GROMACS .gro file of C-alpha atoms in nm:
model
  423
    1UNK     CA    1  -1.284  -2.854 -21.437
    2UNK     CA    2  -1.229  -2.938 -21.066
    3UNK     CA    3  -1.311  -2.674 -20.926
    4UNK     CA    4  -1.647  -2.632 -21.088
    5UNK     CA    5  -1.700  -3.048 -20.969
    6UNK     CA    6  -1.607  -2.902 -20.602
    7UNK     CA    7  -1.917  -2.630 -20.687
    8UNK     CA    8  -2.120  -2.923 -20.787
    9UNK     CA    9  -2.082  -3.129 -20.542
   10UNK     CA   10  -2.119  -2.820 -20.301
   11UNK     CA   11  -2.464  -2.718 -20.462
   12UNK     CA   12  -2.598  -3.069 -20.483
   13UNK     CA   13  -2.548  -3.116 -20.141
   14UNK     CA   14  -2.681  -2.793 -20.017
   15UNK     CA   15  -2.992  -2.897 -20.184
   16UNK     CA   16  -3.021  -3.142 -20.017
   17UNK     CA   17  -2.982  -3.039 -19.680
   18UNK     CA   18  -3.267  -2.786 -19.793
   19UNK     CA   19  -3.471  -3.085 -19.900
   20UNK     CA   20  -3.453  -3.305 -19.594
   21UNK     CA   21  -3.525  -2.947 -19.361
   22UNK     CA   22  -3.898  -2.923 -19.573
   23UNK     CA   23  -3.953  -3.276 -19.492
   24UNK     CA   24  -3.871  -3.237 -19.144
   25UNK     CA   25  -4.081  -3.015 -19.078
   26UNK     CA   26  -4.350  -3.158 -19.279
   27UNK     CA   27  -4.316  -3.412 -19.051
   28UNK     CA   28  -4.333  -3.201 -18.729
   29UNK     CA   29  -4.657  -3.047 -18.834
   30UNK     CA   30  -4.853  -3.360 -19.004
   31UNK     CA   31  -4.695  -3.644 -18.801
   32UNK     CA   32  -4.930  -3.830 -18.649
   33UNK     CA   33  -4.995  -3.725 -18.340
   34UNK     CA   34  -4.863  -3.994 -18.064
   35UNK     CA   35  -5.070  -4.206 -17.887
   36UNK     CA   36  -5.231  -4.006 -17.561
   37UNK     CA   37  -5.139  -4.213 -17.258
   38UNK     CA   38  -5.355  -4.463 -17.097
   39UNK     CA   39  -5.536  -4.253 -16.852
   40UNK     CA   40  -5.505  -4.345 -16.485
   41UNK     CA   41  -5.749  -4.605 -16.404
   42UNK     CA   42  -6.029  -4.478 -16.184
   43UNK     CA   43  -6.000  -4.583 -15.836
   44UNK     CA   44  -6.321  -4.810 -15.785
   45UNK     CA   45  -6.406  -4.877 -15.420
   46UNK     CA   46  -6.302  -5.206 -15.308
   47UNK     CA   47  -6.668  -5.216 -15.097
   48UNK     CA   48  -6.847  -5.162 -15.356
   49UNK     CA   49  -7.157  -5.437 -15.417
   50UNK     CA   50  -7.313  -5.530 -15.753
   51UNK     CA   51  -7.703  -5.687 -15.629
   52UNK     CA   52  -7.617  -5.963 -15.783
   53UNK     CA   53  -7.305  -6.076 -15.566
   54UNK     CA   54  -7.538  -5.961 -15.243
   55UNK     CA   55  -7.581  -6.218 -15.010
   56UNK     CA   56  -7.985  -6.374 -15.125
   57UNK     CA   57  -8.062  -6.363 -14.744
   58UNK     CA   58  -7.958  -5.977 -14.753
   59UNK     CA   59  -8.146  -5.874 -15.013
   60UNK     CA   60  -8.484  -6.057 -14.922
   61UNK     CA   61  -8.501  -5.884 -14.522
   62UNK     CA   62  -8.413  -5.583 -14.694
   63UNK     CA   63  -8.713  -5.641 -14.963
   64UNK     CA   64  -8.927  -5.701 -14.692
   65UNK     CA   65  -8.831  -5.416 -14.492
   66UNK     CA   66  -8.760  -5.132 -14.705
   67UNK     CA   67  -8.975  -5.272 -15.055
   68UNK     CA   68  -9.023  -4.879 -15.104
   69UNK     CA   69  -8.626  -4.812 -15.164
   70UNK     CA   70  -8.536  -4.674 -15.439
   71UNK     CA   71  -8.137  -4.581 -15.570
   72UNK     CA   72  -7.970  -4.837 -15.382
   73UNK     CA   73  -7.641  -4.885 -15.346
   74UNK     CA   74  -7.480  -5.175 -15.132
   75UNK     CA   75  -7.157  -5.203 -15.029
   76UNK     CA   76  -6.947  -5.514 -14.783
   77UNK     CA   77  -6.685  -5.506 -14.511
   78UNK     CA   78  -6.335  -5.626 -14.557
   79UNK     CA   79  -6.389  -5.947 -14.439
   80UNK     CA   80  -6.775  -5.936 -14.579
   81UNK     CA   81  -6.935  -6.042 -14.242
   82UNK     CA   82  -7.126  -5.680 -14.254
   83UNK     CA   83  -7.327  -5.566 -14.521
   84UNK     CA   84  -7.462  -5.174 -14.631
   85UNK     CA   85  -7.689  -5.013 -14.836
   86UNK     CA   86  -7.706  -4.670 -14.925
   87UNK     CA   87  -8.054  -4.582 -15.081
   88UNK     CA   88  -8.394  -4.297 -15.071
   89UNK     CA   89  -8.721  -4.444 -14.861
   90UNK     CA   90  -8.994  -4.136 -14.924
   91UNK     CA   91  -8.750  -3.915 -15.019
   92UNK     CA   92  -8.499  -3.891 -14.744
   93UNK     CA   93  -8.139  -4.041 -14.794
   94UNK     CA   94  -8.100  -4.379 -14.566
   95UNK     CA   95  -7.879  -4.618 -14.512
   96UNK     CA   96  -7.911  -4.964 -14.316
   97UNK     CA   97  -7.651  -5.266 -14.244
   98UNK     CA   98  -7.685  -5.634 -14.191
   99UNK     CA   99  -7.571  -5.950 -14.071
  100UNK     CA  100  -7.458  -6.167 -14.405
  101UNK     CA  101  -7.689  -6.455 -14.331
  102UNK     CA  102  -7.990  -6.202 -14.332
  103UNK     CA  103  -8.020  -5.985 -14.034
  104UNK     CA  104  -8.110  -5.655 -13.939
  105UNK     CA  105  -7.892  -5.482 -13.750
  106UNK     CA  106  -7.986  -5.056 -13.758
  107UNK     CA  107  -8.106  -4.825 -13.980
  108UNK     CA  108  -7.976  -4.496 -13.989
  109UNK     CA  109  -8.208  -4.197 -14.161
  110UNK     CA  110  -8.138  -3.827 -14.213
  111UNK     CA  111  -8.382  -3.565 -13.985
  112UNK     CA  112  -8.430  -3.232 -13.969
  113UNK     CA  113  -8.205  -3.071 -13.663
  114UNK     CA  114  -8.519  -2.802 -13.654
  115UNK     CA  115  -8.760  -3.156 -13.532
  116UNK     CA  116  -8.473  -3.266 -13.272
  117UNK     CA  117  -8.587  -3.359 -12.981
  118UNK     CA  118  -8.577  -3.007 -12.700
  119UNK     CA  119  -8.347  -3.227 -12.469
  120UNK     CA  120  -8.097  -3.295 -12.698
  121UNK     CA  121  -8.094  -2.943 -12.713
  122UNK     CA  122  -8.028  -2.894 -12.373
  123UNK     CA  123  -7.803  -3.162 -12.348
  124UNK     CA  124  -7.521  -3.025 -12.620
  125UNK     CA  125  -7.555  -2.668 -12.448
  126UNK     CA  126  -7.436  -2.807 -12.139
  127UNK     CA  127  -7.123  -2.895 -12.276
  128UNK     CA  128  -7.083  -2.781 -12.601
  129UNK     CA  129  -7.098  -2.384 -12.638
  130UNK     CA  130  -7.124  -2.181 -12.938
  131UNK     CA  131  -7.143  -2.479 -13.189
  132UNK     CA  132  -7.369  -2.501 -13.497
  133UNK     CA  133  -7.575  -2.860 -13.540
  134UNK     CA  134  -7.424  -2.979 -13.930
  135UNK     CA  135  -7.608  -3.266 -14.007
  136UNK     CA  136  -7.888  -3.494 -13.730
  137UNK     CA  137  -7.977  -3.884 -13.834
  138UNK     CA  138  -8.176  -4.092 -13.601
  139UNK     CA  139  -8.043  -4.475 -13.592
  140UNK     CA  140  -8.331  -4.693 -13.531
  141UNK     CA  141  -8.119  -5.035 -13.375
  142UNK     CA  142  -8.276  -5.381 -13.397
  143UNK     CA  143  -8.195  -5.387 -13.025
  144UNK     CA  144  -8.430  -5.131 -12.966
  145UNK     CA  145  -8.156  -4.937 -12.850
  146UNK     CA  146  -8.258  -4.604 -13.028
  147UNK     CA  147  -7.976  -4.351 -13.082
  148UNK     CA  148  -7.983  -4.012 -13.224
  149UNK     CA  149  -7.613  -3.922 -13.423
  150UNK     CA  150  -7.527  -3.487 -13.413
  151UNK     CA  151  -7.263  -3.386 -13.608
  152UNK     CA  152  -7.153  -3.010 -13.476
  153UNK     CA  153  -6.922  -2.795 -13.575
  154UNK     CA  154  -6.723  -2.630 -13.252
  155UNK     CA  155  -6.562  -2.302 -13.286
  156UNK     CA  156  -6.184  -2.457 -13.243
  157UNK     CA  157  -6.258  -2.668 -13.629
  158UNK     CA  158  -6.443  -2.377 -13.828
  159UNK     CA  159  -6.085  -2.367 -14.051
  160UNK     CA  160  -6.069  -2.768 -14.086
  161UNK     CA  161  -6.504  -2.793 -14.113
  162UNK     CA  162  -6.374  -3.109 -13.900
  163UNK     CA  163  -6.695  -3.220 -13.724
  164UNK     CA  164  -6.747  -3.404 -13.377
  165UNK     CA  165  -6.970  -3.671 -13.371
  166UNK     CA  166  -7.250  -3.699 -13.086
  167UNK     CA  167  -7.464  -3.967 -12.981
  168UNK     CA  168  -7.794  -3.895 -12.724
  169UNK     CA  169  -8.004  -4.210 -12.637
  170UNK     CA  170  -8.387  -4.170 -12.780
  171UNK     CA  171  -8.475  -3.911 -12.513
  172UNK     CA  172  -8.140  -3.714 -12.551
  173UNK     CA  173  -7.976  -3.776 -12.272
  174UNK     CA  174  -7.544  -3.850 -12.380
  175UNK     CA  175  -7.417  -4.211 -12.467
  176UNK     CA  176  -7.020  -4.042 -12.586
  177UNK     CA  177  -6.925  -3.786 -12.833
  178UNK     CA  178  -6.646  -3.823 -13.116
  179UNK     CA  179  -6.395  -3.569 -13.098
  180UNK     CA  180  -6.190  -3.526 -13.529
  181UNK     CA  181  -5.878  -3.635 -13.535
  182UNK     CA  182  -5.595  -3.404 -13.492
  183UNK     CA  183  -5.349  -3.303 -13.761
  184UNK     CA  184  -5.000  -3.468 -13.700
  185UNK     CA  185  -4.743  -3.099 -13.669
  186UNK     CA  186  -4.472  -2.987 -13.504
  187UNK     CA  187  -4.701  -2.855 -13.156
  188UNK     CA  188  -4.821  -3.209 -13.089
  189UNK     CA  189  -4.728  -3.151 -12.737
  190UNK     CA  190  -4.901  -2.844 -12.657
  191UNK     CA  191  -5.214  -3.038 -12.780
  192UNK     CA  192  -5.234  -3.300 -12.649
  193UNK     CA  193  -5.193  -3.094 -12.288
  194UNK     CA  194  -5.483  -2.986 -12.438
  195UNK     CA  195  -5.661  -3.247 -12.573
  196UNK     CA  196  -5.615  -3.446 -12.164
  197UNK     CA  197  -5.721  -3.092 -12.003
  198UNK     CA  198  -6.013  -3.083 -12.191
  199UNK     CA  199  -6.135  -3.435 -12.206
  200UNK     CA  200  -6.105  -3.425 -11.784
  201UNK     CA  201  -6.246  -3.149 -11.862
  202UNK     CA  202  -6.555  -3.307 -12.080
  203UNK     CA  203  -6.609  -3.631 -11.800
  204UNK     CA  204  -6.611  -3.473 -11.558
  205UNK     CA  205  -6.933  -3.211 -11.715
  206UNK     CA  206  -7.068  -3.626 -11.767
  207UNK     CA  207  -7.052  -3.747 -11.428
  208UNK     CA  208  -7.227  -3.354 -11.288
  209UNK     CA  209  -7.483  -3.546 -11.574
  210UNK     CA  210  -7.677  -3.725 -11.336
  211UNK     CA  211  -7.799  -3.434 -11.088
  212UNK     CA  212  -7.899  -3.245 -11.411
  213UNK     CA  213  -8.256  -3.162 -11.439
  214UNK     CA  214  -8.288  -3.136 -11.799
  215UNK     CA  215  -8.452  -3.375 -11.959
  216UNK     CA  216  -8.847  -3.435 -11.940
  217UNK     CA  217  -8.950  -3.533 -11.639
  218UNK     CA  218  -9.202  -3.734 -11.757
  219UNK     CA  219  -9.127  -3.985 -11.996
  220UNK     CA  220  -9.354  -4.291 -12.228
  221UNK     CA  221  -9.303  -4.565 -12.132
  222UNK     CA  222  -9.118  -4.736 -12.459
  223UNK     CA  223  -8.817  -4.497 -12.420
  224UNK     CA  224  -8.701  -4.686 -12.117
  225UNK     CA  225  -8.385  -4.846 -12.138
  226UNK     CA  226  -8.429  -5.197 -12.231
  227UNK     CA  227  -8.320  -5.359 -11.874
  228UNK     CA  228  -8.575  -5.196 -11.706
  229UNK     CA  229  -8.823  -5.337 -11.996
  230UNK     CA  230  -8.743  -5.711 -11.994
  231UNK     CA  231  -8.782  -5.651 -11.590
  232UNK     CA  232  -9.128  -5.618 -11.669
  233UNK     CA  233  -9.194  -5.800 -11.909
  234UNK     CA  234  -9.089  -6.075 -11.681
  235UNK     CA  235  -9.219  -6.034 -11.369
  236UNK     CA  236  -9.544  -5.804 -11.452
  237UNK     CA  237  -9.629  -5.953 -11.799
  238UNK     CA  238 -10.040  -5.834 -11.710
  239UNK     CA  239  -9.910  -5.475 -11.643
  240UNK     CA  240  -9.897  -5.180 -11.850
  241UNK     CA  241  -9.637  -4.881 -11.748
  242UNK     CA  242  -9.892  -4.586 -11.685
  243UNK     CA  243  -9.645  -4.297 -11.521
  244UNK     CA  244  -9.246  -4.305 -11.601
  245UNK     CA  245  -9.086  -4.006 -11.363
  246UNK     CA  246  -8.693  -3.902 -11.470
  247UNK     CA  247  -8.596  -3.693 -11.108
  248UNK     CA  248  -8.425  -3.748 -10.804
  249UNK     CA  249  -8.517  -3.925 -10.473
  250UNK     CA  250  -8.420  -3.856 -10.146
  251UNK     CA  251  -8.391  -4.251 -10.028
  252UNK     CA  252  -8.097  -4.278 -10.400
  253UNK     CA  253  -7.958  -3.985 -10.328
  254UNK     CA  254  -7.647  -4.126 -10.467
  255UNK     CA  255  -7.821  -4.253 -10.801
  256UNK     CA  256  -7.889  -3.830 -10.957
  257UNK     CA  257  -8.166  -3.909 -11.166
  258UNK     CA  258  -8.414  -4.250 -11.078
  259UNK     CA  259  -8.653  -4.421 -11.310
  260UNK     CA  260  -8.965  -4.364 -11.088
  261UNK     CA  261  -9.198  -4.627 -11.244
  262UNK     CA  262  -9.609  -4.774 -11.151
  263UNK     CA  263  -9.719  -5.007 -11.329
  264UNK     CA  264 -10.045  -5.120 -11.332
  265UNK     CA  265 -10.339  -5.377 -11.478
  266UNK     CA  266 -10.560  -5.246 -11.799
  267UNK     CA  267 -10.879  -5.183 -11.683
  268UNK     CA  268 -11.073  -5.024 -11.388
  269UNK     CA  269 -10.987  -4.987 -11.026
  270UNK     CA  270 -10.674  -5.235 -11.170
  271UNK     CA  271 -10.368  -5.355 -10.884
  272UNK     CA  272 -10.046  -5.115 -10.992
  273UNK     CA  273  -9.709  -5.136 -10.799
  274UNK     CA  274  -9.409  -4.870 -10.849
  275UNK     CA  275  -9.058  -4.993 -10.938
  276UNK     CA  276  -8.767  -4.784 -10.852
  277UNK     CA  277  -8.428  -4.792 -11.143
  278UNK     CA  278  -8.087  -4.607 -11.167
  279UNK     CA  279  -8.098  -4.405 -11.459
  280UNK     CA  280  -7.825  -4.724 -11.654
  281UNK     CA  281  -8.143  -4.978 -11.577
  282UNK     CA  282  -8.028  -5.135 -11.249
  283UNK     CA  283  -8.296  -5.263 -10.968
  284UNK     CA  284  -8.355  -5.018 -10.679
  285UNK     CA  285  -8.645  -5.092 -10.482
  286UNK     CA  286  -8.999  -5.233 -10.579
  287UNK     CA  287  -9.382  -5.070 -10.419
  288UNK     CA  288  -9.649  -5.396 -10.413
  289UNK     CA  289  -9.897  -5.358 -10.197
  290UNK     CA  290 -10.108  -5.565 -10.384
  291UNK     CA  291  -9.936  -5.881 -10.448
  292UNK     CA  292  -9.873  -5.901 -10.075
  293UNK     CA  293 -10.216  -5.913 -10.041
  294UNK     CA  294 -10.236  -6.196 -10.322
  295UNK     CA  295 -10.030  -6.432 -10.138
  296UNK     CA  296 -10.316  -6.434  -9.841
  297UNK     CA  297 -10.598  -6.364 -10.035
  298UNK     CA  298 -10.780  -6.655 -10.298
  299UNK     CA  299 -10.868  -6.453 -10.587
  300UNK     CA  300 -11.227  -6.476 -10.710
  301UNK     CA  301 -11.372  -6.740 -10.953
  302UNK     CA  302 -11.479  -6.557 -11.254
  303UNK     CA  303 -11.795  -6.641 -11.346
  304UNK     CA  304 -11.936  -6.535 -11.701
  305UNK     CA  305 -12.193  -6.254 -11.744
  306UNK     CA  306 -12.591  -6.288 -11.728
  307UNK     CA  307 -12.744  -6.315 -11.985
  308UNK     CA  308 -12.959  -5.933 -11.876
  309UNK     CA  309 -12.637  -5.793 -11.910
  310UNK     CA  310 -12.547  -5.916 -12.259
  311UNK     CA  311 -12.913  -5.791 -12.361
  312UNK     CA  312 -12.908  -5.456 -12.192
  313UNK     CA  313 -12.622  -5.388 -12.377
  314UNK     CA  314 -12.693  -5.485 -12.690
  315UNK     CA  315 -12.976  -5.249 -12.679
  316UNK     CA  316 -12.794  -4.980 -12.567
  317UNK     CA  317 -12.452  -5.022 -12.812
  318UNK     CA  318 -12.628  -5.211 -13.088
  319UNK     CA  319 -12.338  -5.133 -13.356
  320UNK     CA  320 -12.036  -5.280 -13.113
  321UNK     CA  321 -11.932  -5.622 -13.242
  322UNK     CA  322 -11.645  -5.669 -12.994
  323UNK     CA  323 -11.682  -5.645 -12.614
  324UNK     CA  324 -11.491  -5.791 -12.334
  325UNK     CA  325 -11.633  -5.864 -11.962
  326UNK     CA  326 -11.516  -5.847 -11.630
  327UNK     CA  327 -11.620  -5.814 -11.267
  328UNK     CA  328 -11.557  -5.566 -11.078
  329UNK     CA  329 -11.517  -5.553 -10.707
  330UNK     CA  330 -11.870  -5.463 -10.609
  331UNK     CA  331 -11.986  -5.786 -10.779
  332UNK     CA  332 -12.138  -5.562 -11.069
  333UNK     CA  333 -11.977  -5.599 -11.412
  334UNK     CA  334 -11.769  -5.402 -11.676
  335UNK     CA  335 -11.808  -5.391 -12.061
  336UNK     CA  336 -11.501  -5.276 -12.225
  337UNK     CA  337 -11.437  -5.181 -12.551
  338UNK     CA  338 -11.367  -4.984 -12.852
  339UNK     CA  339 -11.627  -4.777 -13.029
  340UNK     CA  340 -11.555  -4.421 -13.278
  341UNK     CA  341 -11.476  -4.209 -12.984
  342UNK     CA  342 -11.229  -4.498 -12.874
  343UNK     CA  343 -11.228  -4.725 -12.545
  344UNK     CA  344 -11.509  -4.729 -12.385
  345UNK     CA  345 -11.640  -4.908 -12.058
  346UNK     CA  346 -12.002  -4.950 -11.977
  347UNK     CA  347 -12.173  -5.046 -11.614
  348UNK     CA  348 -12.373  -5.261 -11.576
  349UNK     CA  349 -12.577  -5.453 -11.275
  350UNK     CA  350 -12.597  -5.838 -11.198
  351UNK     CA  351 -12.965  -5.762 -11.301
  352UNK     CA  352 -12.873  -5.615 -11.680
  353UNK     CA  353 -12.931  -5.190 -11.485
  354UNK     CA  354 -12.710  -4.992 -11.648
  355UNK     CA  355 -12.537  -4.762 -11.456
  356UNK     CA  356 -12.323  -4.539 -11.674
  357UNK     CA  357 -12.020  -4.582 -11.928
  358UNK     CA  358 -11.685  -4.394 -11.924
  359UNK     CA  359 -11.484  -4.276 -12.261
  360UNK     CA  360 -11.128  -4.259 -12.218
  361UNK     CA  361 -11.001  -3.872 -12.338
  362UNK     CA  362 -10.672  -3.715 -12.351
  363UNK     CA  363 -10.676  -3.509 -12.029
  364UNK     CA  364 -10.630  -3.199 -12.256
  365UNK     CA  365 -10.970  -3.214 -12.420
  366UNK     CA  366 -11.126  -3.238 -12.063
  367UNK     CA  367 -11.267  -2.885 -12.042
  368UNK     CA  368 -11.053  -2.577 -11.890
  369UNK     CA  369 -11.310  -2.559 -11.622
  370UNK     CA  370 -11.248  -2.869 -11.433
  371UNK     CA  371 -10.882  -2.903 -11.515
  372UNK     CA  372 -10.846  -2.561 -11.315
  373UNK     CA  373 -11.026  -2.761 -11.022
  374UNK     CA  374 -10.800  -3.041 -11.032
  375UNK     CA  375 -10.503  -2.857 -11.022
  376UNK     CA  376 -10.600  -2.555 -10.755
  377UNK     CA  377 -10.772  -2.884 -10.564
  378UNK     CA  378 -10.536  -3.141 -10.527
  379UNK     CA  379 -10.165  -2.953 -10.621
  380UNK     CA  380  -9.969  -3.242 -10.555
  381UNK     CA  381 -10.160  -3.559 -10.717
  382UNK     CA  382 -10.078  -3.630 -11.091
  383UNK     CA  383 -10.354  -3.670 -11.305
  384UNK     CA  384 -10.328  -4.089 -11.445
  385UNK     CA  385 -10.647  -4.163 -11.643
  386UNK     CA  386 -10.945  -3.871 -11.732
  387UNK     CA  387 -11.251  -3.947 -11.885
  388UNK     CA  388 -11.646  -3.803 -12.055
  389UNK     CA  389 -11.913  -4.005 -11.850
  390UNK     CA  390 -12.231  -4.084 -11.982
  391UNK     CA  391 -12.466  -4.199 -11.674
  392UNK     CA  392 -12.892  -4.214 -11.652
  393UNK     CA  393 -13.065  -3.859 -11.577
  394UNK     CA  394 -12.714  -3.719 -11.611
  395UNK     CA  395 -12.560  -3.402 -11.819
  396UNK     CA  396 -12.256  -3.548 -11.957
  397UNK     CA  397 -11.949  -3.475 -11.707
  398UNK     CA  398 -11.542  -3.575 -11.661
  399UNK     CA  399 -11.418  -3.842 -11.403
  400UNK     CA  400 -11.071  -3.766 -11.317
  401UNK     CA  401 -10.808  -4.015 -11.213
  402UNK     CA  402 -10.531  -3.934 -10.934
  403UNK     CA  403 -10.233  -4.029 -10.814
  404UNK     CA  404 -10.032  -3.992 -10.494
  405UNK     CA  405  -9.650  -4.032 -10.505
  406UNK     CA  406  -9.636  -3.908 -10.139
  407UNK     CA  407  -9.756  -4.228 -10.008
  408UNK     CA  408  -9.824  -4.409 -10.347
  409UNK     CA  409 -10.284  -4.403 -10.344
  410UNK     CA  410 -10.520  -4.311 -10.582
  411UNK     CA  411 -10.785  -4.086 -10.565
  412UNK     CA  412 -11.106  -4.116 -10.805
  413UNK     CA  413 -11.266  -3.770 -10.860
  414UNK     CA  414 -11.594  -3.584 -11.048
  415UNK     CA  415 -11.691  -3.276 -11.204
  416UNK     CA  416 -11.915  -3.060 -11.358
  417UNK     CA  417 -11.785  -2.944 -11.737
  418UNK     CA  418 -11.867  -2.581 -11.551
  419UNK     CA  419 -11.559  -2.688 -11.298
  420UNK     CA  420 -11.816  -2.797 -10.999
  421UNK     CA  421 -11.769  -3.123 -10.845
  422UNK     CA  422 -12.058  -3.364 -10.920
  423UNK     CA  423 -12.361  -3.393 -10.535
   0.00000   0.00000   0.00000
């Protein structure tokens, strides 16, 4: 009997073990999935700003300056003093910076490397070898010191793809360069020594830049450094920049390339001056004979243009609504006006007799025969202005204003369309 009870208990125990195993197995297959671990929070850029958080003055300035911009993304600096915005305008990616009070600081615009100034590539070729231009940005600044930022890949950084940032001014001259940071490693001392040696070499090359003739010999007035533009505006507010040479001068040989600038009042046969500046915009010298003469000669009293001249002009140019009159040195009247052909100067006697009219044209549009004659007969002169002239009982001819750097003199020559001097 006892043996039977023992066997029954063993059987019951075995059945219980089997049932428990099945239950456990069933739960392992069908139990609800455990809650997934919470996804790690996406790292949010702490500088990112929603548009409603952008200072109102900044939004107002931005919308006024860049009204057609799209896809704006706003950012701020940690101290909230600068607000940056990335956007697209005219299908070009751009970036602008503003002060928190709303003033515009600068704008960076993606540019086509193939359209970069040749002077920029000449500068890069002086200081870098076997480089690749990866991207170019045109930087427009509120202080008008516009620049180019050129990201280049040097051979030693081909593996890491780290870029060197090179900043050039609007004429292609070097400003500064930012090399990629060196990785820390066991060979730090070797790297540091190599970097120091390379930096010293580059600095030496940058100093040689003062003597290099790699930039355009002629540049426009708006490409001058701000300090020079301010000097002209202050001392000669009614003068225009007529000619700029960026070259060496034997009187200032130690300065390397310098600016030699001719400035002149607008109009015919107006006073002019020549001024010299260093490449950094420091004043060197001024030559102004007319200003000296003004100290001893009183200016002529201006008198109104005669009615005869007005009538004669209206008969010849009935569609011209606006004309400015001035008296030349011979007492004749010169009417300055603009029509579909550009700027014109019409010359009349005091009694209203029309002498001739000069139409300002690009020298490149002067007939080839005339340009050849000028360059052959006046090889040391620089062309300042070119005009197509119409006069009574004469075929149209060309007047060329020339400038001689050696003695700071001007010369006016007239040629027929065939290249023969006007008789």
